[in-house]
Coordinates of C-alpha atoms and ligand atoms in Angstrom, one line a residue:
X161 CA 0.0 0.1 -0.2
X162 CA 1.0 3.5 -0.5
X163 CA 1.7 6.1 2.3
X164 CA -1.8 6.7 3.0
X165 CA -3.0 3.4 2.6
X166 CA -4.8 3.7 -0.5
X167 CA -4.8 1.2 -2.9
X168 CA -2.3 1.8 -5.8
X169 CA -3.4 0.6 -9.3
X170 CA -1.3 1.0 -12.5
X171 CA -3.6 1.3 -15.6
X172 CA -1.8 -0.1 -18.6
X173 CA -3.7 1.1 -21.9
X174 CA -2.8 -0.8 -25.2
X175 CA -5.5 0.3 -27.4
X176 CA -9.0 -0.9 -28.5
X177 CA -12.5 0.3 -28.8
X178 CA -12.7 1.7 -25.2
X179 CA -10.4 4.2 -25.9
X180 CA -11.3 4.9 -30.0
X181 CA -13.2 7.8 -31.3
X182 CA -14.9 8.3 -34.7
X183 CA -12.6 10.4 -37.1
X184 CA -15.0 13.0 -38.1
X185 CA -14.0 13.0 -41.7
X186 CA -13.4 8.8 -42.5
X187 CA -15.8 7.8 -39.8
X188 CA -13.8 4.8 -39.1
X189 CA -12.8 4.1 -35.3
X190 CA -9.1 4.9 -34.3
X191 CA -7.6 5.1 -30.9
X192 CA -7.6 8.3 -28.9
X193 CA -4.9 9.4 -26.5
X194 CA -5.4 7.8 -22.8
X195 CA -5.5 11.4 -21.1
X196 CA -8.6 12.1 -23.1
X197 CA -9.6 8.6 -22.1
X198 CA -9.5 9.1 -18.3
X199 CA -10.9 12.6 -18.8
X200 CA -14.0 10.7 -19.7
X201 CA -13.9 8.6 -16.3
X202 CA -13.8 11.1 -13.7
X203 CA -15.7 8.6 -11.4
X204 CA -12.5 6.9 -11.1
X205 CA -11.4 9.5 -8.6
X206 CA -14.2 8.5 -6.2
X207 CA -12.9 5.2 -5.8
X208 CA -10.2 6.9 -3.3
X209 CA -7.4 4.7 -4.8
X210 CA -4.0 6.3 -6.1
X211 CA -4.2 5.4 -9.8
X212 CA -1.4 5.9 -12.4
X213 CA -1.3 5.0 -16.3
X214 CA 0.9 4.0 -19.0
X215 CA 0.2 4.3 -22.5
X216 CA 1.5 2.0 -25.0
X217 CA 2.9 3.9 -27.8
X218 CA 1.1 4.2 -30.3
X219 CA -2.3 2.4 -29.2
X220 CA -3.6 -0.4 -31.1
X221 CA -6.7 -1.9 -32.6
X222 CA -6.1 -5.5 -30.9
X223 CA -6.0 -7.1 -34.2
X224 CA -2.5 -6.0 -34.7
X225 CA -1.7 -7.5 -31.3
X226 CA 1.8 -9.4 -31.4
X227 CA 4.1 -11.6 -29.2
X228 CA 6.5 -8.5 -29.1
X229 CA 3.4 -6.7 -27.6
X230 CA 2.7 -9.4 -25.0
X231 CA 6.4 -9.3 -24.0
X232 CA 6.4 -5.6 -23.5
X233 CA 3.3 -6.0 -21.2
X234 CA 4.9 -8.7 -19.2
X235 CA 7.9 -6.6 -19.0
X236 CA 6.0 -3.4 -18.0
X237 CA 4.6 -5.4 -15.4
X238 CA 7.4 -6.8 -13.8
X239 CA 9.0 -3.5 -13.8
X240 CA 6.4 -2.2 -11.9
X241 CA 5.2 -4.8 -9.9
X242 CA 6.5 -3.7 -6.3
X243 CA 5.2 -0.2 -6.8
X244 CA 1.4 -1.1 -6.9
X245 CA -1.1 -3.4 -5.5
X246 CA -2.8 -4.5 -8.7
X247 CA -3.0 -4.0 -12.6
X248 CA -5.4 -3.3 -14.9
X249 CA -4.8 -3.7 -18.9
X250 CA -6.9 -2.0 -21.3
X251 CA -7.2 -4.0 -24.2
X252 CA -9.3 -4.4 -27.6
X253 CA -11.9 -7.3 -27.2
X254 CA -10.7 -9.1 -30.6
X255 CA -7.5 -10.7 -29.2
X256 CA -7.7 -10.2 -25.8
X257 CA -8.2 -13.9 -24.8
X258 CA -4.8 -14.7 -26.9
X259 CA -2.9 -11.9 -24.5
X260 CA -4.5 -13.2 -21.4
X261 CA -3.5 -16.3 -22.3
X262 CA -0.1 -15.8 -23.2
X263 CA 0.7 -13.4 -20.0
X264 CA -0.7 -16.1 -18.0
X265 CA 2.1 -18.6 -19.0
X266 CA 4.7 -15.9 -19.1
X267 CA 4.4 -15.1 -15.3
X268 CA 5.9 -16.8 -12.5
X269 CA 5.1 -16.1 -8.9
X270 CA 2.4 -13.8 -9.8
X271 CA 0.5 -12.9 -6.5
X272 CA -1.3 -9.7 -7.6
X273 CA -4.2 -9.2 -9.8
X274 CA -3.9 -8.4 -13.5
X275 CA -7.3 -7.6 -14.8
X276 CA -7.9 -7.0 -18.6
X277 CA -11.0 -5.2 -19.9
X278 CA -12.3 -3.4 -22.5
X279 CA -15.3 -2.5 -24.1
X280 CA -18.0 -2.9 -26.9
X281 CA -18.7 0.7 -27.4
X282 CA -16.2 3.7 -26.8
X283 CA -15.9 5.3 -23.8
X284 CA -17.1 8.7 -25.1
X285 CA -20.4 7.1 -26.3
X286 CA -23.6 7.6 -24.0
X287 CA -24.5 4.0 -23.6
X288 CA -20.5 2.8 -23.3
X289 CA -20.3 -0.3 -21.4
X290 CA -16.8 0.7 -21.0
X291 CA -17.0 3.0 -17.6
X292 CA -18.7 -0.1 -15.7
X293 CA -15.9 -2.4 -16.9
X294 CA -13.2 0.0 -16.1
X295 CA -14.2 1.1 -12.6
X296 CA -14.8 -2.7 -11.5
X297 CA -11.7 -3.9 -13.1
X298 CA -9.8 -1.3 -11.0
X299 CA -11.9 -2.4 -7.9
X300 CA -11.3 -6.2 -8.5
X301 CA -7.3 -5.4 -9.3
X302 CA -7.6 -3.5 -5.6
X303 CA -9.0 -6.1 -3.7
X304 CA -7.3 -7.6 -0.7
X305 CA -8.4 -10.0 1.7
X306 CA -5.7 -10.4 4.8
X307 CA -3.5 -8.3 3.0
X308 CA -3.5 -10.5 -0.2
X309 CA -4.8 -10.0 -3.7
X310 CA -8.0 -11.8 -3.8
X311 CA -7.6 -12.5 -7.4
X312 CA -3.8 -13.2 -8.0
X313 CA -4.3 -14.5 -11.8
X314 CA -4.4 -12.8 -15.4
X315 CA -8.1 -12.5 -15.4
X316 CA -10.8 -10.8 -17.9
X317 CA -13.6 -8.5 -16.3
X318 CA -16.3 -8.2 -18.9
X319 CA -20.2 -7.4 -18.6
X320 CA -20.2 -8.1 -14.9
X321 CA -18.4 -11.3 -15.0
X322 CA -14.6 -12.1 -13.9
X323 CA -13.2 -14.9 -15.8
X324 CA -9.6 -16.7 -15.6
X325 CA -8.0 -15.3 -18.8
X326 CA -6.6 -18.3 -20.5
X327 CA -10.5 -20.0 -20.3
X328 CA -12.0 -16.9 -22.4
X329 CA -13.0 -17.1 -25.4
X330 CA -14.5 -13.9 -27.6
X331 CA -17.9 -15.1 -28.4
X332 CA -19.9 -12.0 -29.2
X333 CA -19.1 -8.8 -31.3
X334 CA -22.5 -7.0 -31.0
X335 CA -23.8 -7.8 -27.1
X336 CA -22.0 -6.1 -24.1
X337 CA -21.3 -10.0 -23.0
X338 CA -18.4 -10.4 -25.5
X339 CA -16.6 -13.3 -23.5
X340 CA -17.4 -16.8 -22.1
X341 CA -15.5 -19.0 -20.2
X342 CA -17.0 -22.4 -21.3
X343 CA -15.4 -25.0 -19.3
X344 CA -14.7 -23.1 -16.0
X345 CA -17.0 -21.1 -14.0
X346 CA -16.6 -16.9 -13.3
X347 CA -14.1 -16.3 -10.6
X348 CA -16.5 -13.2 -9.4
X349 CA -19.8 -11.9 -10.2
X350 CA -20.4 -8.1 -10.0
X351 CA -24.1 -7.1 -8.9
X352 CA -24.9 -4.9 -6.1
X353 CA -22.0 -6.9 -4.5
X354 CA -18.8 -8.1 -6.2
X355 CA -19.0 -11.7 -5.1
X356 CA -15.7 -13.7 -5.4
X357 CA -15.8 -17.8 -6.1
X358 CA -12.6 -18.6 -3.7
X359 CA -12.6 -22.0 -4.3
X360 CA -11.9 -21.5 -8.0
X361 CA -9.5 -18.9 -7.9
X362 CA -5.8 -19.9 -7.9
X363 CA -3.2 -18.7 -5.3
X364 CA 0.4 -19.0 -5.6
X365 CA 1.8 -22.0 -3.7
X366 CA 5.0 -20.8 -3.1
X367 CA 6.0 -17.0 -2.4
X368 CA 8.6 -16.0 -4.6
X369 CA 9.8 -13.0 -6.5
X370 CA 7.7 -12.3 -9.9
X371 CA 9.5 -13.9 -12.8
X372 CA 8.9 -13.4 -16.5
X373 CA 9.7 -15.5 -19.5
X374 CA 8.7 -13.9 -22.8
X375 CA 10.1 -16.5 -25.2
X376 CA 7.8 -17.4 -27.9
X377 CA 8.1 -19.4 -31.0
X378 CA 6.0 -18.3 -33.6
X379 CA 6.7 -21.3 -36.1
X380 CA 3.3 -22.6 -35.4
X381 CA -0.3 -23.0 -37.2
X382 CA -3.9 -23.6 -36.3
X383 CA -5.6 -26.1 -39.1
X384 CA -9.5 -26.5 -38.6
X385 CA -10.8 -29.9 -39.7
X386 CA -14.1 -29.8 -41.9
X387 CA -16.0 -32.0 -44.0
X388 CA -14.4 -31.4 -47.7
X389 CA -10.9 -30.7 -46.2
X390 CA -8.6 -30.7 -49.4
X391 CA -5.7 -33.3 -49.0
X392 CA -3.1 -31.3 -51.0
X393 CA -3.6 -28.3 -49.1
X394 CA -3.7 -30.3 -45.5
X395 CA -0.6 -32.3 -46.7
X396 CA 1.5 -29.2 -48.0
X397 CA 0.9 -27.3 -45.1
X398 CA 2.0 -30.0 -42.7
X399 CA 5.2 -30.2 -44.8
X400 CA 6.1 -26.5 -44.6
X401 CA 10.0 -26.7 -43.9
X402 CA 10.3 -25.2 -40.7
X403 CA 7.0 -25.6 -39.1
X404 CA 7.3 -27.0 -35.4
X405 CA 3.7 -27.1 -34.3
X406 CA 0.0 -27.3 -35.0
X407 CA -3.3 -27.0 -33.4
X408 CA -5.7 -29.1 -34.7
X409 CA -9.3 -28.1 -34.8
X410 CA -11.1 -31.5 -34.5
X411 CA -15.0 -32.0 -34.1
X412 CA -16.8 -32.8 -30.9
X413 CA -14.9 -34.8 -28.7
X414 CA -11.7 -34.8 -30.5
X415 CA -12.7 -36.4 -33.8
X416 CA -11.2 -36.0 -37.4
X417 CA -11.9 -38.2 -40.3
X418 CA -10.2 -41.6 -40.6
X419 CA -9.2 -41.1 -44.1
X420 CA -5.9 -43.0 -44.5
X421 CA -4.3 -39.9 -46.3
X422 CA -5.0 -37.8 -43.2
X423 CA -4.0 -40.1 -40.6
X424 CA -0.8 -40.8 -42.5
X425 CA 0.0 -37.2 -43.0
X426 CA -0.3 -36.6 -39.5
X427 CA 1.7 -39.6 -38.8
X428 CA 4.7 -38.4 -41.0
X429 CA 4.2 -35.3 -39.3
X430 CA 4.5 -36.2 -36.1
X431 CA 7.8 -38.6 -37.1
X432 CA 9.4 -35.6 -38.4
X433 CA 9.3 -33.7 -35.1
X434 CA 6.0 -31.6 -35.1
X435 CA 4.1 -31.4 -32.0
X436 CA 0.6 -31.6 -32.8
X437 CA -2.3 -30.6 -30.3
X438 CA -6.1 -31.7 -30.5
X439 CA -8.4 -29.1 -29.7
X440 CA -12.3 -29.2 -30.4
X441 CA -14.1 -26.9 -32.4
X442 CA -16.9 -26.9 -29.6
X443 CA -16.2 -24.0 -27.2
X444 CA -18.0 -26.5 -24.6
X445 CA -16.5 -30.0 -23.6
X446 CA -13.4 -31.4 -24.0
X447 CA -11.2 -33.9 -26.3
X448 CA -11.2 -37.6 -25.2
X449 CA -9.0 -39.1 -27.4
X450 CA -9.6 -42.8 -28.1
X451 CA -13.1 -42.4 -26.9
X452 CA -14.4 -42.8 -30.8
X453 CA -12.3 -44.9 -33.0
X454 CA -12.0 -41.7 -35.6
X455 CA -9.3 -40.2 -32.7
X456 CA -7.8 -43.4 -31.6
X457 CA -5.2 -43.3 -34.5
X458 CA -4.2 -39.6 -33.4
X459 CA -3.2 -41.2 -30.3
X460 CA -1.1 -43.5 -31.3
X461 CA 0.4 -41.0 -34.0
X462 CA 1.4 -39.2 -30.6
X463 CA -0.9 -36.2 -31.0
X464 CA -1.4 -34.3 -27.7
X465 CA -5.0 -33.8 -26.1
X466 CA -5.5 -30.1 -25.6
X467 CA -8.1 -31.4 -23.4
X468 CA -10.8 -28.7 -22.3
X469 CA -8.6 -25.9 -23.9
X470 CA -9.6 -23.3 -25.8
X471 CA -8.2 -22.8 -29.1
X472 CA -6.7 -19.4 -27.6
X473 CA -5.0 -20.9 -24.5
X474 CA -3.8 -23.9 -26.6
X475 CA -2.0 -21.9 -29.5
X476 CA -0.4 -19.5 -27.0
X477 CA 0.9 -22.5 -25.0
X478 CA 2.4 -24.2 -28.0
X479 CA 4.4 -20.9 -28.7
X480 CA 5.1 -20.3 -25.4
X481 CA 6.6 -24.0 -24.7
X482 CA 8.2 -24.1 -28.1
X483 CA 9.8 -21.0 -27.2
X484 CA 11.6 -22.7 -24.2
X485 CA 14.0 -25.0 -26.1
X486 CA 13.2 -28.2 -24.1
X487 CA 13.6 -31.3 -25.5
X488 CA 10.6 -32.8 -27.7
X489 CA 9.7 -35.4 -24.8
X490 CA 9.5 -32.4 -22.1
X491 CA 7.6 -30.0 -24.5
X492 CA 5.1 -32.5 -25.0
X493 CA 5.0 -33.2 -21.4
X494 CA 4.4 -29.6 -20.6
X495 CA 1.8 -29.3 -23.1
X496 CA -0.1 -32.2 -21.7
X497 CA -0.2 -30.9 -18.2
X498 CA -1.8 -28.1 -16.6
X499 CA 0.5 -24.8 -16.7
X500 CA -2.0 -22.0 -15.3
X501 CA -5.5 -23.4 -14.8
X502 CA -6.0 -23.4 -18.5
X503 CA -7.0 -27.3 -18.7
X504 CA -8.8 -29.7 -16.0
X505 CA -6.5 -32.6 -15.3
Ligands
LIG179 N1 -11.5 -4.2 -32.8 C1 -11.4 -3.9 -31.6 C2 -10.2 -4.5 -30.8 O1 -10.0 -5.5 -30.7 C3 -12.5 -4.6 -31.1 C4 -13.0 -3.9 -29.7 O2 -11.7 -3.3 -29.0 O3 -13.8 -4.8 -28.9 O4 -9.1 -3.7 -30.4

């Protein structure tokens, strides 16, 4: 806590609709300066916290998010870690789930809240959802029990719900409830009171200094399976020379066609050292390899089950683990296991 026991919060503004304004000439939405954004929410002062901010330059539409910016975010939080009680990241909704997942893997010994939020309507618009999202995100970032952060995780607060970030998916581009966490319950719900789901929040087992690991390998791809998938395209992609990892988006509980050419292409890729993960196209439920005969062959080929992972959490985990330069077996081991609450074991 700062001198006068005020909670201190750092808001990191990366861009997104929340801070956008309509260009009077072109009528397109583009990010505005953060000072202007804060001027739109004088209510924040009423919280009585000490709030500081950092703006990423330039603020971006999150469609332009990159692993380099994930690293910049992790470094910014590490650099400011001891100075603040909690962190709020303002971020566009389009790729917020990817960033939240990547950040969750990059932090070690996180014991303060990193709450991501944004909005569907820019802050300057009368009906904006941005004000409530920011105000409550700041309150959650500051919330403590017995002197410790109530939610020491990378999470997303949106439309009255707080989710574990690496469990989320953007599900709606028009409703205020932009995010869902299909396979894990909300960590908190904000109604008249903010009610925390303490049993479902991860608390660090050991106390230690915050460490970050920002190594990422982008030699990965997501391949969605669909009826009529072209053999030539599929084989060619798996043969790409320096490709190292593939997230296969399968059907239902992890099923794919049993066509011999498809199974052969996967086996060949796996033998060549590629790491393949099986994640379902269904947002709810999980991959059960070997449950149907259509997935037994994948299991035999060494494809890793993504279990109940989102695609966002799986692809960022793959990029992160490949970035660690571990042996093939170690990489597969960590990918199959729970790192930061992204899968149920
Ligand atoms: N395209 C915007 C972004 O992701 C959408 C949003 O902020 O909701 O930055």
